[in-house]
Structures are given as structure tokens and as C-alpha cells.
Amino acid sequence: METWTRPEVPPLGFTPDLNLYDSDNEEICRVETRQPTLYTCGITPYDATHLGHAFTYVSADTLVRYWMAAGLPVRYAQNITDIDDPLFERAEQTRVDWRELADSQIALFRSDMDALRVVPPGKWIAVSEILDELEAVVRDFEARGLTYRLPNGDGSEDIYVDLTRDPSFAAAPVFEYLDLEQIFDEHGGDSTRPGKRRTLDPLVWKGVRGNNFRPTGEKPGFWRPGWHVECALIARTYLGEHITVQAGGRDLLFPHHEMSESHLREMTDDRGRVDIHFHVGMVAYQGEKMSKSLGNLVRVSELIAAGAHPSAIRLVLLANHYRSDWEYEASALRRAEARLECWQQAARSALAKPAAAASAPETSAAPAVAPAELAPTCRALIDAISDDLDTPQALRILDDWAAAGAPDTEQVARAVDALLGIRLLTH
């Protein structure tokens, strides 16, 4: 799938010293890799990007930018679940062909990410592009005795994975005190379906007729692959068996991420693993979590159409730590716009001074700055991001920098562009 414009991330020439919170083990972990891989769960394209989505992707973008600014070769993959029940339901409600609806929303998401200067994944894979590969995985699971079938009463069957074959499933500390069956059902699960061997067994293919996984004459919606196996396959295919960070909203902690990782182990003879489980907080509006079902969405495209600067929208998101839950208010956007103007004005004023004007402007092609030459503000920014992506602290550092007259303007502007995706200078 075609992505969007890849923004340049200027190299800063520092040695990464990153610590991230692992949601499964509920602890801060040092991330020690010179070849990081990131898998971020993507959209189901049946509505426009709202701030809750943007918070997830900008948070993951902060991680990507940190690695890129340090000069590490990041491999990044993301899915598009363009074959899924909510999409078919919305298409039927709106009397729009499901493919047309999906394509329009994918295009809008692409435009939103471009405007927000989010670094695109190297591999952006739609489920509709890998149906043959998904079918092959499920057939392999069946051949190895990992699955069983349940009848639907219309001649078709659904295929489930038997989780008793995976002793590592839900064994992490975070799951010890959670009501997993309740969470499973709240996120589309079917723990009470008669005939299931285990209440949490996940669906890996819906609507099989005998040996036919995609029955002739039946459109997607009657049949479809399971959601969790899609992400596992894309991650394994494009990133390998060892994933440094698996990212997504906190509502994906269970069942989606845990079941995807289980499928990854099943695909790799138990070699597959995820080092860091990275979960982003929920964004509320008008007292409730942003939700398509509630209709309380603040869409990125609508904010931009109303005149909001995309960098100000980024600042609204970055003002909140990625693991925090928060509620959007219009005043937050006004504060972000004022903050952006303050920083940019401070940078312009500093460059207008005679001493600053005498030096040649730094260009995007300038060599990486050696660690010993990093300005104090740049080092402080790197340290803040190294500490579990503490973007609120990074913004406070820049507030102090602007108030102090924007010293080391060009070097700081380069670091802000690299780490936060915000342009302070337009020349």
C-alpha cells in the first residue's frame, strides 16, 4: 500500500540510551538494540482519523524519530484492517460499497499523517493484499493440530486456535488480576459460544465452507481472516521473529496484542517474541473516551480545515505523556498555537541578532553533530525523550529555551525537527 511523504529526520549524532515502559511486565526496561523493529497496529478504515488515533501514531512517531535521529536503521511495519466486520457494517449503513469506503478513509488517514509529519512505516500492509498468505498460515495451523472448527448452522464453519497449546498465553504479570473474559467480550470476543474448548480461544478464520476459505459468490464479510493473525503474519514477514516494540492503544493490550503474540509464537515454533509492549493512553472528549459509537470525535482533518496548524495539533498530543489518559478541550489547541508561535518568534528573533546573522545558516545536509558538541538544550531534549518518551518535559525545556532568548538556535531547531517533528525555522 502506498504510504505518504516521508519527512526528513535530521541526524543528531548521539548514542541512544532509551528506557521504555513494558505494559506486560509493568516495569521500565532499557531498550538495547542497534537494529530496532517496530510494529504498530493500524486502522480499520471506516471513519476519519480522530485525536485518539493521532495520539497513538504521533507517540509511535516519537519513538521512530528518536531511533532515526540516533542513526539507527529502524524497520517499521503497520497493518490496515480493510477486511473487518465494522467496515462492512458501516458500508451497509451508509449504502456505500465497502471497498470504496475503505479506500476513501485510507486516503484521508494518509493525508492526516502527512500533515502531522508522521514518519510512514516502511511496510504498510492491507489485509486484502495478503489473503493468500493468511490462508496458508491458517491451513498450516490446521495441519499441525492447533485449531478446531465450529459450525455456524448455514453450512459454513469458523476456525479457532486452541490456546491450550500455548502455555505462555496471558502469563505476564499484567494479566493476573484482569477479568480476561469480560475484556475479551468487550472487544469483539465470544467467550460464551457453545463448543469452544477454552473461552478465550481466538477466531482465525470465519465462514469456511469445507476446504474453501473464500467461498465463490460470497463477499468478504461472510468470510474473513481473524484480526489477531493478520498482525502476527505482517510482523513476522516484514520484521522477523523478534520484535523490539509492539505498539498501539492501551485498549489493544488484551485481547489483540496478547493473541497476536501468541500467533507469532505458533508461526515460529515458539521462537517469536516481543521485547517491549508499548501502549498509548486513551483520549476523551465531552467526558467520554473518543468513540465512533458515541460520536464524540475530534477529527484531525476537521481541525486542519478549520485553520489549525498541524504542528499545533502535534503539540496538543505531545503535551501529554504517551501512557496518560487525557481529555481534549479546545483551549488546549489555543495554548499549543500560542506555544508554537512563542518558540518560532524566539528563534526568528535570535537569528535576527547581528552575531547570529554573521554565521551561515545550517542546512538539512549538514553533518551530524558530535555528542561533545551538542548544545545543553539539545542534550536535555534527548535525555527527556530517552526517559520513556517524556514529551511533556521536552516541551517545558523548549519553553525555558525560548524564554532565555533561544540560544544555539539552529542546532536546537534541528533537534526539535528531528525528535518532535516541529519546524521552528522555515528558511
Short mmCIF file of C-alpha atoms in Angstrom, two decimals:
data_model
loop_
_atom_site.label_atom_id
_atom_site.label_comp_id
_atom_site.label_asym_id
_atom_site.label_seq_id
_atom_site.Cartn_x
_atom_site.Cartn_y
_atom_site.Cartn_z
CA MET A 1 0.00 0.00 0.00
CA GLU A 2 1.30 3.45 -0.90
CA THR A 3 2.15 5.49 2.19
CA TRP A 4 2.67 9.27 2.38
CA THR A 5 5.57 11.73 2.13
CA ARG A 6 8.49 10.73 4.32
CA PRO A 7 9.69 13.76 6.31
CA GLU A 8 13.41 14.19 6.71
CA VAL A 9 14.67 13.41 10.22
CA PRO A 10 17.97 15.22 10.73
CA PRO A 11 20.66 13.07 12.38
CA LEU A 12 21.80 14.39 15.74
CA GLY A 13 24.79 12.13 16.35
CA PHE A 14 24.03 10.85 19.84
CA THR A 15 24.24 7.38 21.33
CA PRO A 16 20.76 6.11 22.23
CA ASP A 17 20.13 5.37 25.89
CA LEU A 18 16.44 4.56 25.78
CA ASN A 19 14.17 3.34 28.55
CA LEU A 20 10.55 2.37 27.84
CA TYR A 21 7.71 1.06 29.97
CA ASP A 22 6.73 -2.52 29.17
CA SER A 23 3.00 -2.89 29.76
CA ASP A 24 3.05 -6.67 30.13
CA ASN A 25 5.66 -6.74 32.88
CA GLU A 26 4.65 -3.34 34.29
CA GLU A 27 8.18 -2.01 34.53
CA ILE A 28 10.61 0.36 32.85
CA CYS A 29 13.05 -1.54 30.64
CA ARG A 30 16.25 -0.50 28.93
CA VAL A 31 15.97 -0.94 25.16
CA GLU A 32 19.28 -2.33 23.97
CA THR A 33 19.33 -2.85 20.22
CA ARG A 34 21.21 -1.39 17.31
CA GLN A 35 18.64 -2.67 14.80
CA PRO A 36 15.23 -1.79 16.23
CA THR A 37 11.96 -3.09 14.84
CA LEU A 38 8.55 -1.58 15.49
CA TYR A 39 5.10 -2.91 14.74
CA THR A 40 2.20 -0.52 15.28
CA CYS A 41 -1.38 -1.69 14.84
CA GLY A 42 -3.07 0.29 12.10
CA ILE A 43 -6.55 1.49 11.27
CA THR A 44 -9.77 -0.22 10.34
CA PRO A 45 -10.70 2.28 7.62
CA TYR A 46 -14.35 3.09 8.18
CA ASP A 47 -14.05 6.62 9.63
CA ALA A 48 -11.62 9.55 9.67
CA THR A 49 -8.62 9.88 11.95
CA HIS A 50 -9.58 11.33 15.32
CA LEU A 51 -7.25 12.62 18.05
CA GLY A 52 -7.25 9.25 19.79
CA HIS A 53 -5.80 7.65 16.66
CA ALA A 54 -3.40 10.54 16.16
CA PHE A 55 -2.16 10.25 19.76
CA THR A 56 -1.16 6.63 19.11
CA TYR A 57 0.60 7.33 15.81
CA VAL A 58 2.37 10.51 16.98
CA SER A 59 3.53 8.65 20.11
CA ALA A 60 4.95 5.84 17.96
CA ASP A 61 6.42 8.51 15.68
CA THR A 62 8.33 9.96 18.64
CA LEU A 63 9.95 6.57 19.15
CA VAL A 64 10.77 6.20 15.44
CA ARG A 65 12.23 9.71 15.30
CA TYR A 66 14.40 9.07 18.38
CA TRP A 67 15.93 5.99 16.77
CA MET A 68 16.37 7.70 13.40
CA ALA A 69 17.93 10.81 14.98
CA ALA A 70 20.42 8.48 16.70
CA GLY A 71 21.29 6.99 13.33
CA LEU A 72 19.74 3.55 13.90
CA PRO A 73 18.27 1.61 10.94
CA VAL A 74 14.65 1.32 12.07
CA ARG A 75 12.41 -1.28 10.44
CA TYR A 76 8.77 -0.30 10.86
CA ALA A 77 5.60 -2.12 9.78
CA GLN A 78 1.91 -1.35 10.20
CA ASN A 79 -1.28 -3.03 9.03
CA ILE A 80 -4.56 -1.79 7.56
CA THR A 81 -7.51 -3.97 8.57
CA ASP A 82 -9.54 -3.34 5.44
CA ILE A 83 -11.48 -6.60 5.78
CA ASP A 84 -13.36 -6.49 9.07
CA ASP A 85 -16.90 -6.51 10.41
CA PRO A 86 -17.11 -2.82 11.47
CA LEU A 87 -16.16 -1.75 7.96
CA PHE A 88 -18.84 -3.93 6.35
CA GLU A 89 -21.43 -2.74 8.88
CA ARG A 90 -20.64 0.94 8.21
CA ALA A 91 -20.74 0.36 4.44
CA GLU A 92 -24.18 -1.22 4.76
CA GLN A 93 -25.46 1.58 7.00
CA THR A 94 -24.26 4.28 4.60
CA ARG A 95 -25.15 2.35 1.42
CA VAL A 96 -21.58 2.69 0.14
CA ASP A 97 -19.55 -0.12 -1.40
CA TRP A 98 -17.19 -1.42 1.32
CA ARG A 99 -14.14 -1.13 -0.93
CA GLU A 100 -14.99 2.46 -1.84
CA LEU A 101 -15.47 3.32 1.84
CA ALA A 102 -12.17 1.69 2.83
CA ASP A 103 -10.21 3.41 0.05
CA SER A 104 -11.64 6.84 0.91
CA GLN A 105 -10.75 6.50 4.58
CA ILE A 106 -7.28 5.15 3.83
CA ALA A 107 -6.69 8.21 1.65
CA LEU A 108 -7.89 10.52 4.43
CA PHE A 109 -5.67 8.80 7.01
CA ARG A 110 -2.73 9.14 4.62
CA SER A 111 -3.45 12.88 4.28
CA ASP A 112 -3.72 13.33 8.06
CA MET A 113 -0.42 11.56 8.73
CA ASP A 114 1.26 13.60 6.01
CA ALA A 115 0.00 16.84 7.53
CA LEU A 116 1.19 15.79 11.01
CA ARG A 117 4.64 14.90 9.62
CA VAL A 118 4.45 11.35 10.91
CA VAL A 119 7.22 9.14 9.53
CA PRO A 120 5.43 6.45 7.48
CA PRO A 121 6.08 2.76 8.10
CA GLY A 122 8.47 1.11 5.70
CA LYS A 123 5.82 -1.58 5.18
CA TRP A 124 2.15 -0.52 5.23
CA ILE A 125 0.20 -3.66 4.50
CA ALA A 126 -3.55 -4.02 3.90
CA VAL A 127 -5.15 -7.32 4.86
CA SER A 128 -6.71 -7.52 1.39
CA GLU A 129 -3.17 -7.68 -0.04
CA ILE A 130 -2.13 -10.80 1.92
CA LEU A 131 -5.20 -13.08 1.85
CA ASP A 132 -3.29 -15.92 0.20
CA GLU A 133 -0.57 -15.75 2.84
CA LEU A 134 -3.11 -15.60 5.67
CA GLU A 135 -4.98 -18.59 4.31
CA ALA A 136 -1.71 -20.51 4.10
CA VAL A 137 -0.97 -19.77 7.76
CA VAL A 138 -4.38 -20.97 8.92
CA ARG A 139 -4.14 -24.11 6.79
CA ASP A 140 -0.74 -24.76 8.38
CA PHE A 141 -2.24 -24.30 11.85
CA GLU A 142 -4.92 -26.84 10.95
CA ALA A 143 -2.40 -29.31 9.59
CA ARG A 144 -0.44 -29.07 12.84
CA GLY A 145 -3.49 -29.69 15.00
CA LEU A 146 -3.53 -26.21 16.56
CA THR A 147 -7.12 -25.42 15.60
CA TYR A 148 -10.68 -26.72 15.63
CA ARG A 149 -13.88 -25.82 13.78
CA LEU A 150 -17.33 -24.84 14.98
CA PRO A 151 -20.41 -24.92 12.72
CA ASN A 152 -22.48 -21.81 12.03
CA GLY A 153 -25.72 -23.60 11.08
CA ASP A 154 -25.65 -22.39 7.47
CA GLY A 155 -23.18 -24.92 6.13
CA SER A 156 -20.16 -22.79 6.99
CA GLU A 157 -17.68 -23.16 9.85
CA ASP A 158 -15.43 -20.89 11.89
CA ILE A 159 -11.87 -21.89 12.75
CA TYR A 160 -10.45 -21.26 16.22
CA VAL A 161 -6.97 -21.65 17.67
CA ASP A 162 -6.77 -23.91 20.73
CA LEU A 163 -4.89 -21.82 23.30
CA THR A 164 -4.16 -24.82 25.50
CA ARG A 165 -1.25 -25.38 23.10
CA ASP A 166 0.37 -22.10 24.22
CA PRO A 167 1.37 -22.15 27.92
CA SER A 168 2.81 -18.63 27.62
CA PHE A 169 -0.58 -17.10 26.77
CA ALA A 170 -1.64 -14.40 29.29
CA ALA A 171 1.19 -15.41 31.64
CA ALA A 172 2.60 -11.89 32.05
CA PRO A 173 2.06 -10.08 35.39
CA VAL A 174 -0.36 -7.51 33.93
CA PHE A 175 -2.98 -10.19 33.27
CA GLU A 176 -3.01 -11.69 36.77
CA TYR A 177 -5.81 -9.54 38.17
CA LEU A 178 -7.77 -8.75 34.99
CA ASP A 179 -11.12 -10.26 34.05
CA LEU A 180 -9.91 -11.50 30.69
CA GLU A 181 -13.22 -12.99 29.59
CA GLN A 182 -15.02 -9.71 30.18
CA ILE A 183 -12.35 -7.72 28.32
CA PHE A 184 -12.37 -10.28 25.51
CA ASP A 185 -16.14 -9.95 25.03
CA GLU A 186 -16.00 -6.15 25.23
CA HIS A 187 -13.57 -6.20 22.30
CA GLY A 188 -15.50 -8.45 19.95
CA GLY A 189 -14.77 -11.81 21.57
CA ASP A 190 -17.22 -14.68 22.03
CA SER A 191 -16.29 -16.37 25.29
CA THR A 192 -19.73 -17.95 25.73
CA ARG A 193 -20.03 -19.53 22.28
CA PRO A 194 -21.09 -23.17 22.69
CA GLY A 195 -18.48 -25.72 21.69
CA LYS A 196 -15.39 -23.63 22.35
CA ARG A 197 -12.66 -25.62 24.07
CA ARG A 198 -11.50 -22.58 26.01
CA THR A 199 -13.49 -19.41 26.48
CA LEU A 200 -10.66 -17.19 25.19
CA ASP A 201 -9.81 -19.21 22.07
CA PRO A 202 -9.48 -16.69 19.19
CA LEU A 203 -11.09 -16.89 15.77
CA VAL A 204 -8.53 -17.25 12.96
CA TRP A 205 -10.94 -17.63 10.03
CA LYS A 206 -14.65 -17.00 9.70
CA GLY A 207 -17.05 -18.54 7.19
CA VAL A 208 -15.16 -21.54 5.78
CA ARG A 209 -17.16 -23.93 3.61
CA GLY A 210 -15.42 -27.29 3.70
CA ASN A 211 -11.99 -26.72 2.21
CA ASN A 212 -12.93 -23.35 0.70
CA PHE A 213 -11.73 -20.41 2.79
CA ARG A 214 -13.16 -17.81 0.40
CA PRO A 215 -16.37 -19.35 -0.94
CA THR A 216 -17.21 -18.39 -4.51
CA GLY A 217 -20.01 -15.86 -4.65
CA GLU A 218 -19.60 -14.87 -1.00
CA LYS A 219 -18.15 -11.40 -0.44
CA PRO A 220 -15.82 -10.56 2.44
CA GLY A 221 -17.98 -10.15 5.49
CA PHE A 222 -19.42 -13.62 5.15
CA TRP A 223 -15.84 -14.87 5.38
CA ARG A 224 -12.77 -13.12 6.70
CA PRO A 225 -9.47 -13.89 8.42
CA GLY A 226 -9.11 -13.31 12.15
CA TRP A 227 -7.83 -9.94 13.28
CA HIS A 228 -5.01 -11.16 15.53
CA VAL A 229 -3.40 -13.50 13.00
CA GLU A 230 -3.18 -10.66 10.46
CA CYS A 231 -0.87 -8.58 12.64
CA ALA A 232 1.21 -11.61 13.62
CA LEU A 233 1.79 -12.53 9.97
CA ILE A 234 2.68 -8.99 8.87
CA ALA A 235 5.08 -8.60 11.80
CA ARG A 236 6.81 -11.92 11.12
CA THR A 237 7.01 -11.37 7.36
CA TYR A 238 8.43 -7.86 7.39
CA LEU A 239 10.19 -7.61 10.77
CA GLY A 240 11.16 -11.17 11.61
CA GLU A 241 10.62 -13.36 14.65
CA HIS A 242 11.98 -10.84 17.16
CA ILE A 243 10.01 -7.58 17.53
CA THR A 244 11.64 -4.84 19.57
CA VAL A 245 8.43 -2.88 20.22
CA GLN A 246 4.79 -3.72 19.56
CA ALA A 247 2.71 -0.53 19.79
CA GLY A 248 -0.92 0.51 19.86
CA GLY A 249 -3.62 2.00 22.03
CA ARG A 250 -3.98 0.63 25.56
CA ASP A 251 -7.30 -0.95 24.53
CA LEU A 252 -5.24 -3.36 22.39
CA LEU A 253 -3.31 -4.79 25.37
CA PHE A 254 -5.89 -7.57 25.55
CA PRO A 255 -7.00 -9.44 23.64
CA HIS A 256 -5.42 -8.18 20.45
CA HIS A 257 -1.75 -7.81 21.30
CA GLU A 258 -1.58 -10.85 23.53
CA MET A 259 -3.28 -13.05 20.93
CA SER A 260 -1.16 -11.65 18.11
CA GLU A 261 1.97 -12.50 20.05
CA SER A 262 0.59 -15.97 20.72
CA HIS A 263 0.05 -16.47 16.99
CA LEU A 264 3.59 -15.21 16.35
CA ARG A 265 4.89 -17.95 18.64
CA GLU A 266 2.73 -20.52 16.83
CA MET A 267 4.11 -19.41 13.46
CA THR A 268 7.74 -19.66 14.60
CA ASP A 269 7.88 -22.81 16.74
CA ASP A 270 7.85 -20.65 19.88
CA ARG A 271 10.81 -18.51 18.79
CA GLY A 272 8.77 -15.35 18.16
CA ARG A 273 8.84 -12.70 20.85
CA VAL A 274 8.16 -9.06 21.63
CA ASP A 275 10.58 -7.18 23.89
CA ILE A 276 8.51 -4.11 24.76
CA HIS A 277 4.71 -3.87 24.80
CA PHE A 278 4.05 -0.17 24.19
CA HIS A 279 0.54 1.05 24.96
CA VAL A 280 -0.78 4.56 24.47
CA GLY A 281 -3.39 6.15 26.71
CA MET A 282 -6.98 6.94 25.78
CA VAL A 283 -8.20 10.37 24.69
CA ALA A 284 -11.58 11.61 25.91
CA TYR A 285 -13.88 14.38 24.73
CA GLN A 286 -17.02 15.70 26.41
CA GLY A 287 -16.49 13.39 29.37
CA GLU A 288 -16.18 10.11 27.45
CA LYS A 289 -13.42 8.26 25.59
CA MET A 290 -13.47 9.23 21.92
CA SER A 291 -15.51 6.58 20.18
CA LYS A 292 -17.19 6.19 16.83
CA SER A 293 -20.17 4.60 18.58
CA LEU A 294 -20.61 7.65 20.83
CA GLY A 295 -19.92 10.12 18.04
CA ASN A 296 -17.73 12.33 20.26
CA LEU A 297 -14.87 12.53 17.79
CA VAL A 298 -12.46 15.38 17.19
CA ARG A 299 -11.08 14.65 13.73
CA VAL A 300 -7.65 15.79 12.61
CA SER A 301 -8.87 16.71 9.12
CA GLU A 302 -11.67 18.88 10.53
CA LEU A 303 -9.29 20.75 12.85
CA ILE A 304 -6.97 21.45 9.92
CA ALA A 305 -9.89 22.53 7.71
CA ALA A 306 -10.93 24.95 10.46
CA GLY A 307 -7.50 26.57 10.32
CA ALA A 308 -5.48 24.74 12.96
CA HIS A 309 -1.79 24.40 12.15
CA PRO A 310 -0.79 20.71 12.02
CA SER A 311 2.24 21.45 14.21
CA ALA A 312 -0.07 22.88 16.86
CA ILE A 313 -2.11 19.67 16.74
CA ARG A 314 1.13 17.72 17.24
CA LEU A 315 1.90 19.91 20.25
CA VAL A 316 -1.52 19.19 21.76
CA LEU A 317 -0.67 15.49 21.57
CA LEU A 318 2.96 15.80 22.70
CA ALA A 319 1.89 17.82 25.75
CA ASN A 320 0.54 14.56 27.18
CA HIS A 321 2.76 11.64 28.14
CA TYR A 322 2.03 8.74 25.80
CA ARG A 323 0.89 6.47 28.65
CA SER A 324 -1.55 9.01 30.11
CA ASP A 325 -5.31 9.25 29.64
CA TRP A 326 -6.46 12.80 28.97
CA GLU A 327 -9.39 14.84 27.74
CA TYR A 328 -9.24 17.17 24.79
CA GLU A 329 -10.51 20.73 25.15
CA ALA A 330 -10.42 23.46 22.54
CA SER A 331 -8.34 25.57 24.91
CA ALA A 332 -5.52 23.02 24.56
CA LEU A 333 -5.26 23.81 20.86
CA ARG A 334 -5.18 27.55 21.56
CA ARG A 335 -2.38 27.03 24.09
CA ALA A 336 -0.48 24.89 21.59
CA GLU A 337 -0.80 27.54 18.88
CA ALA A 338 0.50 30.20 21.29
CA ARG A 339 3.38 27.93 22.34
CA LEU A 340 4.35 27.27 18.72
CA GLU A 341 4.29 30.99 17.90
CA CYS A 342 6.38 31.75 21.01
CA TRP A 343 9.05 29.24 20.02
CA GLN A 344 9.14 30.32 16.39
CA GLN A 345 9.26 34.01 17.29
CA ALA A 346 12.09 33.39 19.75
CA ALA A 347 14.01 31.53 17.06
CA ARG A 348 13.43 34.29 14.50
CA SER A 349 14.50 36.99 16.95
CA ALA A 350 17.65 35.12 17.91
CA LEU A 351 18.67 34.69 14.29
CA ALA A 352 17.98 38.36 13.58
CA LYS A 353 20.67 39.44 16.06
CA PRO A 354 23.90 40.60 14.37
CA ALA A 355 26.07 37.88 15.92
CA ALA A 356 23.71 35.17 14.77
CA ALA A 357 23.30 36.70 11.31
CA ALA A 358 27.04 36.57 10.73
CA SER A 359 27.10 32.80 10.76
CA ALA A 360 25.94 30.70 7.83
CA PRO A 361 22.56 29.02 8.29
CA GLU A 362 22.72 25.31 8.90
CA THR A 363 21.16 23.26 6.11
CA SER A 364 19.44 19.90 6.20
CA ALA A 365 22.53 18.41 4.56
CA ALA A 366 24.83 19.43 7.43
CA PRO A 367 26.84 16.65 9.04
CA ALA A 368 25.63 15.08 12.28
CA VAL A 369 26.68 16.95 15.41
CA ALA A 370 29.21 15.05 17.51
CA PRO A 371 28.00 14.17 21.02
CA ALA A 372 30.51 16.52 22.68
CA GLU A 373 29.20 19.43 20.60
CA LEU A 374 25.54 19.08 21.50
CA ALA A 375 24.11 22.25 22.98
CA PRO A 376 22.73 21.95 26.53
CA THR A 377 19.14 22.31 25.33
CA CYS A 378 19.64 19.58 22.72
CA ARG A 379 21.13 17.24 25.29
CA ALA A 380 18.26 17.98 27.67
CA LEU A 381 15.74 17.19 24.90
CA ILE A 382 17.45 13.89 24.11
CA ASP A 383 17.52 12.97 27.79
CA ALA A 384 13.81 13.72 28.15
CA ILE A 385 12.86 11.53 25.19
CA SER A 386 15.26 8.81 26.40
CA ASP A 387 13.29 8.70 29.64
CA ASP A 388 10.22 6.78 28.44
CA LEU A 389 9.47 9.39 25.75
CA ASP A 390 8.79 12.20 28.21
CA THR A 391 7.48 14.69 25.66
CA PRO A 392 5.78 16.97 28.23
CA GLN A 393 9.21 17.53 29.79
CA ALA A 394 10.65 18.18 26.34
CA LEU A 395 8.07 20.91 25.73
CA ARG A 396 8.86 22.53 29.10
CA ILE A 397 12.56 22.53 28.20
CA LEU A 398 11.71 24.41 25.00
CA ASP A 399 9.53 26.88 26.88
CA ASP A 400 12.56 27.71 29.06
CA TRP A 401 14.80 27.87 25.99
CA ALA A 402 12.52 30.38 24.28
CA ALA A 403 12.27 32.48 27.47
CA ALA A 404 16.08 32.54 27.67
CA GLY A 405 16.38 34.05 24.19
CA ALA A 406 16.66 30.86 22.14
CA PRO A 407 20.40 30.16 22.47
CA ASP A 408 22.04 27.81 19.94
CA THR A 409 19.03 28.46 17.74
CA GLU A 410 19.89 26.49 14.64
CA GLN A 411 21.13 23.43 16.49
CA VAL A 412 18.07 23.38 18.76
CA ALA A 413 15.75 23.87 15.79
CA ARG A 414 17.39 20.87 14.14
CA ALA A 415 16.85 18.76 17.27
CA VAL A 416 13.22 19.85 17.61
CA ASP A 417 12.59 18.96 13.98
CA ALA A 418 14.23 15.55 14.43
CA LEU A 419 12.78 14.50 17.78
CA LEU A 420 9.40 16.23 17.90
CA GLY A 421 8.56 16.75 14.22
CA ILE A 422 8.10 20.50 14.71
CA ARG A 423 9.71 23.06 12.40
CA LEU A 424 10.85 26.19 14.20
CA LEU A 425 12.60 27.70 11.18
CA THR A 426 11.08 27.99 7.73
CA HIS A 427 14.14 29.10 5.75
#
